Amino acid sequence: MAFVNWFKRNVVVIAGLLTLAYLLLPNVVVTVFSFNRPKGRFNYEWQRFSADAWRDPCGVSGLCESLGLSLQIAFWATLGATLLGAMIAFALVRYRFRARGAVNSLIFLPMAMPEVVMAASLLTLFLNMGAELGFWTILIAHIMFCLSFVVVAVKARVMSMDPRLEQAAQDLYAGPAQTFLRVTLPIAAPGIAAGALLAFALSFDDFIITNFNAGSTVTFPMFVWGSAQRGTPVQINVIGTAMFVIAVLLVLVSMAVGNRRKRQKA
């Protein structure tokens, strides 16, 4: 009876932990198989422990080149989408203009639309313009589909801001630039950062839109897909594990910084 009562009180926590474990299980498998030495071309069965792939993560031709290209595209796509998305979010929240409702609805279309539809549409646009498929077409396509996610993240933050804080800054003779830099931007910064991180992850991970608009350019997801047809090198697991660890460390550092600031304010 006591166990039943305890289970009822903690059923949500248990369900959450089981869901989290299920989501993290593929990352655990990738990490384990990054230390495998497969006998054949495919790294799908455990053979024996080896750290050779960790000693030479660029041992496979084209892997690090595609990784560097994906990181470069993701960086510039994040920068472009964040700048444009933040301005669009502020405009939608702070100003009243014609077709504002239509713009709000259109912002959600790239998020609701299947990626293959957007990929084909962008490819048609580039071909009609006579653009050469490659780095720039990938970058433009990534900015276009990351833009909506940034707008939604920043807009939610801006809508929750108290306008009286900006009015107080103006009452203290702060100009528009000072008010924005010292009051508005710091308050909106968490939403902007969330949108930027989301845009970076989406851009780096994208395959469908990239595959349509890449031409002969090969990004990391395209390299992984191509390798899966011929044989998956262990180095792919090494890169995946390293990126997962870096992401976890960034989250832990941000949490530590946030907790430290809270203690300082207290």
Coordinates of C-alpha atoms in Angstrom, one line a residue:
M1 CA 0.0 0.0 0.0
A2 CA 2.8 2.4 0.9
F3 CA 4.5 1.6 -2.5
V4 CA 1.3 2.3 -4.4
N5 CA 0.9 5.7 -2.6
W6 CA 4.6 6.5 -3.3
F7 CA 4.1 5.6 -7.0
K8 CA 1.0 7.8 -7.3
R9 CA 2.9 10.7 -5.9
N10 CA 5.9 10.3 -8.2
V11 CA 4.3 8.9 -11.3
V12 CA 5.0 12.1 -13.3
V13 CA 8.6 12.2 -12.2
I14 CA 9.1 8.5 -13.1
A15 CA 7.5 8.9 -16.5
G16 CA 9.7 11.9 -17.1
L17 CA 12.9 10.0 -16.2
L18 CA 11.9 7.0 -18.3
T19 CA 11.2 9.4 -21.3
L20 CA 14.6 11.1 -20.8
A21 CA 16.4 7.8 -20.6
Y22 CA 14.7 6.7 -23.8
L23 CA 15.7 9.9 -25.6
L24 CA 19.3 9.6 -24.4
L25 CA 19.6 5.9 -25.2
P26 CA 20.7 6.5 -28.9
N27 CA 23.5 8.9 -27.6
V28 CA 24.7 6.1 -25.3
V29 CA 24.8 3.7 -28.2
V30 CA 26.7 6.1 -30.4
T31 CA 29.2 6.7 -27.6
V32 CA 29.8 3.0 -26.9
F33 CA 30.3 2.2 -30.6
S34 CA 32.8 5.1 -31.0
F35 CA 35.2 2.8 -29.1
N36 CA 34.4 -0.2 -31.3
R37 CA 36.7 -1.8 -33.9
P38 CA 34.4 -3.4 -36.5
K39 CA 35.6 -6.2 -38.8
G40 CA 33.6 -5.1 -41.8
R41 CA 32.5 -1.8 -43.3
F42 CA 29.6 -1.3 -41.0
N43 CA 29.8 -0.3 -37.3
Y44 CA 26.7 -2.1 -36.2
E45 CA 28.0 -5.0 -34.1
W46 CA 30.3 -4.8 -31.2
Q47 CA 33.6 -6.5 -31.8
R48 CA 36.3 -5.3 -29.5
F49 CA 37.4 -2.1 -27.6
S50 CA 39.6 0.3 -29.5
A51 CA 40.4 4.0 -29.2
D52 CA 42.0 4.3 -32.6
A53 CA 39.1 6.4 -34.0
W54 CA 39.5 8.9 -31.1
R55 CA 43.2 9.2 -31.9
D56 CA 42.5 10.0 -35.5
P57 CA 38.9 11.5 -35.9
C58 CA 39.8 12.9 -39.3
G59 CA 41.1 9.6 -40.6
V60 CA 38.3 9.2 -43.1
S61 CA 38.6 11.3 -46.2
G62 CA 36.2 14.2 -46.4
L63 CA 34.8 13.8 -42.9
C64 CA 36.4 16.8 -41.2
E65 CA 36.0 18.9 -44.3
S66 CA 32.2 18.3 -44.3
L67 CA 32.1 18.9 -40.6
G68 CA 33.9 22.2 -40.9
L69 CA 31.5 23.2 -43.7
S70 CA 28.5 22.4 -41.6
L71 CA 29.8 24.4 -38.7
Q72 CA 30.5 27.3 -40.9
I73 CA 27.1 27.3 -42.5
A74 CA 25.4 26.8 -39.1
F75 CA 27.3 29.8 -37.7
W76 CA 26.4 32.2 -40.5
A77 CA 22.8 30.9 -40.7
T78 CA 22.4 31.4 -37.0
L79 CA 23.8 34.9 -37.2
G80 CA 21.6 35.9 -40.1
A81 CA 18.4 34.2 -38.8
T82 CA 18.9 35.7 -35.3
L83 CA 19.4 39.2 -36.5
L84 CA 16.5 39.1 -38.9
G85 CA 14.3 37.1 -36.5
A86 CA 14.9 39.4 -33.5
M87 CA 14.0 42.5 -35.6
I88 CA 10.8 40.8 -37.0
A89 CA 9.8 39.7 -33.5
F90 CA 10.2 43.2 -32.1
A91 CA 8.2 44.7 -35.0
L92 CA 5.4 42.2 -34.6
V93 CA 5.0 42.8 -30.9
R94 CA 5.7 46.6 -30.7
Y95 CA 4.1 48.0 -33.8
R96 CA 0.7 48.0 -35.4
F97 CA 0.7 47.8 -39.2
R98 CA -1.4 46.5 -42.1
A99 CA -1.2 42.7 -42.7
R100 CA 0.3 42.2 -39.2
G101 CA -2.0 39.3 -38.6
A102 CA -1.1 37.8 -42.0
V103 CA 2.6 38.1 -41.2
N104 CA 2.0 36.4 -37.8
S105 CA 0.4 33.5 -39.6
L106 CA 3.0 33.2 -42.3
I107 CA 5.7 33.0 -39.7
F108 CA 4.4 29.6 -38.7
L109 CA 4.3 28.2 -42.2
P110 CA 7.9 27.0 -42.4
M111 CA 7.5 25.3 -39.0
A112 CA 4.3 23.5 -40.0
M113 CA 5.2 22.8 -43.6
P114 CA 7.0 19.5 -44.5
E115 CA 10.7 20.1 -45.1
V116 CA 10.5 18.4 -48.5
V117 CA 8.0 21.0 -49.7
M118 CA 10.1 23.9 -48.6
A119 CA 13.2 22.3 -50.0
A120 CA 11.6 21.8 -53.4
S121 CA 10.2 25.4 -53.4
L122 CA 13.6 26.9 -52.6
L123 CA 15.3 24.7 -55.3
T124 CA 12.7 25.9 -57.8
L125 CA 13.4 29.5 -56.8
F126 CA 17.2 29.1 -57.1
L127 CA 16.9 27.4 -60.5
N128 CA 14.6 30.1 -61.9
M129 CA 17.1 32.8 -60.7
G130 CA 19.9 30.9 -62.4
A131 CA 21.8 30.6 -59.1
E132 CA 24.6 28.1 -58.8
L133 CA 23.8 25.5 -56.1
G134 CA 26.4 25.3 -53.4
F135 CA 27.5 27.1 -50.2
W136 CA 25.4 30.3 -50.7
T137 CA 22.2 28.5 -51.7
I138 CA 22.5 26.3 -48.6
L139 CA 23.1 29.3 -46.4
I140 CA 20.1 31.2 -47.8
A141 CA 17.9 28.1 -47.4
H142 CA 19.0 27.6 -43.8
I143 CA 18.4 31.2 -42.9
M144 CA 14.9 31.0 -44.4
F145 CA 13.8 27.9 -42.4
C146 CA 15.5 28.9 -39.2
L147 CA 14.0 32.4 -39.2
S148 CA 10.6 31.2 -38.0
F149 CA 12.0 29.4 -35.0
V150 CA 14.0 32.5 -33.9
V151 CA 10.9 34.8 -34.4
V152 CA 8.8 32.5 -32.2
A153 CA 11.4 32.3 -29.4
V154 CA 12.2 36.0 -29.3
K155 CA 8.5 37.1 -29.7
A156 CA 7.5 35.0 -26.6
R157 CA 10.2 36.8 -24.6
V158 CA 9.3 40.3 -25.9
M159 CA 5.6 39.8 -25.2
S160 CA 6.4 38.9 -21.5
M161 CA 8.5 42.1 -21.0
D162 CA 7.1 44.8 -18.7
P163 CA 6.9 48.1 -20.8
R164 CA 7.1 50.1 -17.6
L165 CA 10.8 49.3 -17.3
E166 CA 11.5 51.0 -20.6
Q167 CA 9.2 53.9 -19.6
A168 CA 11.2 54.2 -16.3
A169 CA 14.4 54.4 -18.3
Q170 CA 13.0 57.2 -20.5
D171 CA 11.8 59.0 -17.4
L172 CA 15.4 59.0 -16.2
Y173 CA 16.4 60.7 -19.5
A174 CA 17.8 57.6 -21.3
G175 CA 17.7 58.0 -25.0
P176 CA 16.2 55.4 -27.4
A177 CA 19.6 53.7 -27.9
Q178 CA 20.5 53.6 -24.2
T179 CA 17.0 52.3 -23.3
F180 CA 17.4 49.5 -25.9
L181 CA 21.0 48.6 -25.0
R182 CA 20.6 48.8 -21.2
V183 CA 17.0 47.7 -20.6
T184 CA 15.3 46.1 -23.6
L185 CA 18.2 44.0 -25.0
P186 CA 19.3 42.4 -21.6
I187 CA 15.7 41.4 -20.9
A188 CA 15.2 40.0 -24.3
A189 CA 18.6 38.3 -24.4
P190 CA 17.4 34.9 -23.1
G191 CA 14.9 34.6 -25.8
I192 CA 17.4 35.7 -28.4
A193 CA 20.0 33.2 -27.1
A194 CA 17.4 30.4 -27.2
G195 CA 16.4 31.2 -30.7
A196 CA 20.1 31.3 -31.8
L197 CA 20.9 27.9 -30.2
L198 CA 17.8 26.4 -31.8
A199 CA 18.7 27.9 -35.2
F200 CA 22.3 26.5 -34.9
A201 CA 21.1 23.0 -34.0
L202 CA 18.5 23.0 -36.8
S203 CA 21.0 24.3 -39.4
F204 CA 23.8 21.9 -38.5
D205 CA 21.4 18.9 -38.4
D206 CA 19.4 19.6 -41.5
F207 CA 19.6 17.1 -44.4
I208 CA 16.5 17.3 -46.6
I209 CA 16.6 21.1 -47.4
T210 CA 20.4 20.9 -47.7
N211 CA 20.3 17.9 -50.0
F212 CA 17.9 19.7 -52.4
N213 CA 20.0 22.9 -52.6
A214 CA 23.6 21.7 -52.1
G215 CA 24.6 20.8 -55.7
S216 CA 28.0 19.1 -55.3
T217 CA 28.6 20.5 -51.8
V218 CA 28.7 17.9 -49.0
T219 CA 27.8 18.9 -45.5
F220 CA 28.2 16.6 -42.5
P221 CA 24.7 15.2 -42.5
M222 CA 25.1 14.4 -46.2
F223 CA 28.4 12.8 -45.5
V224 CA 26.8 10.6 -42.9
W225 CA 24.0 9.6 -45.2
G226 CA 26.4 8.8 -48.0
S227 CA 28.6 6.8 -45.7
A228 CA 25.7 4.7 -44.5
Q229 CA 25.3 3.4 -48.0
R230 CA 28.9 2.3 -48.3
G231 CA 29.9 1.6 -44.7
T232 CA 29.8 3.7 -41.6
P233 CA 33.2 4.7 -40.2
V234 CA 33.7 4.7 -36.5
Q235 CA 34.9 8.4 -36.7
I236 CA 31.2 9.4 -37.3
N237 CA 30.4 8.1 -33.9
V238 CA 33.4 9.9 -32.5
I239 CA 32.2 13.3 -33.9
G240 CA 28.6 12.6 -32.7
T241 CA 29.8 11.8 -29.2
A242 CA 32.1 14.9 -29.1
M243 CA 29.3 17.2 -30.1
F244 CA 26.9 15.6 -27.6
V245 CA 29.4 16.1 -24.8
I246 CA 30.0 19.7 -25.8
A247 CA 26.3 20.4 -25.9
V248 CA 25.9 18.9 -22.4
L249 CA 28.8 20.9 -21.0
L250 CA 27.4 24.1 -22.4
V251 CA 24.0 23.4 -20.7
L252 CA 25.8 22.7 -17.4
V253 CA 27.9 25.8 -17.6
S254 CA 24.8 28.0 -18.4
M255 CA 23.0 26.4 -15.4
A256 CA 26.0 27.0 -13.2
V257 CA 26.2 30.7 -14.3
G258 CA 22.5 31.2 -13.8
N259 CA 22.5 29.7 -10.3
R260 CA 25.6 31.8 -9.4
R261 CA 23.8 35.0 -10.5
K262 CA 20.7 34.0 -8.4
R263 CA 22.8 33.5 -5.3
Q264 CA 24.6 36.9 -5.9
K265 CA 21.2 38.6 -6.2
A266 CA 19.9 36.9 -3.1

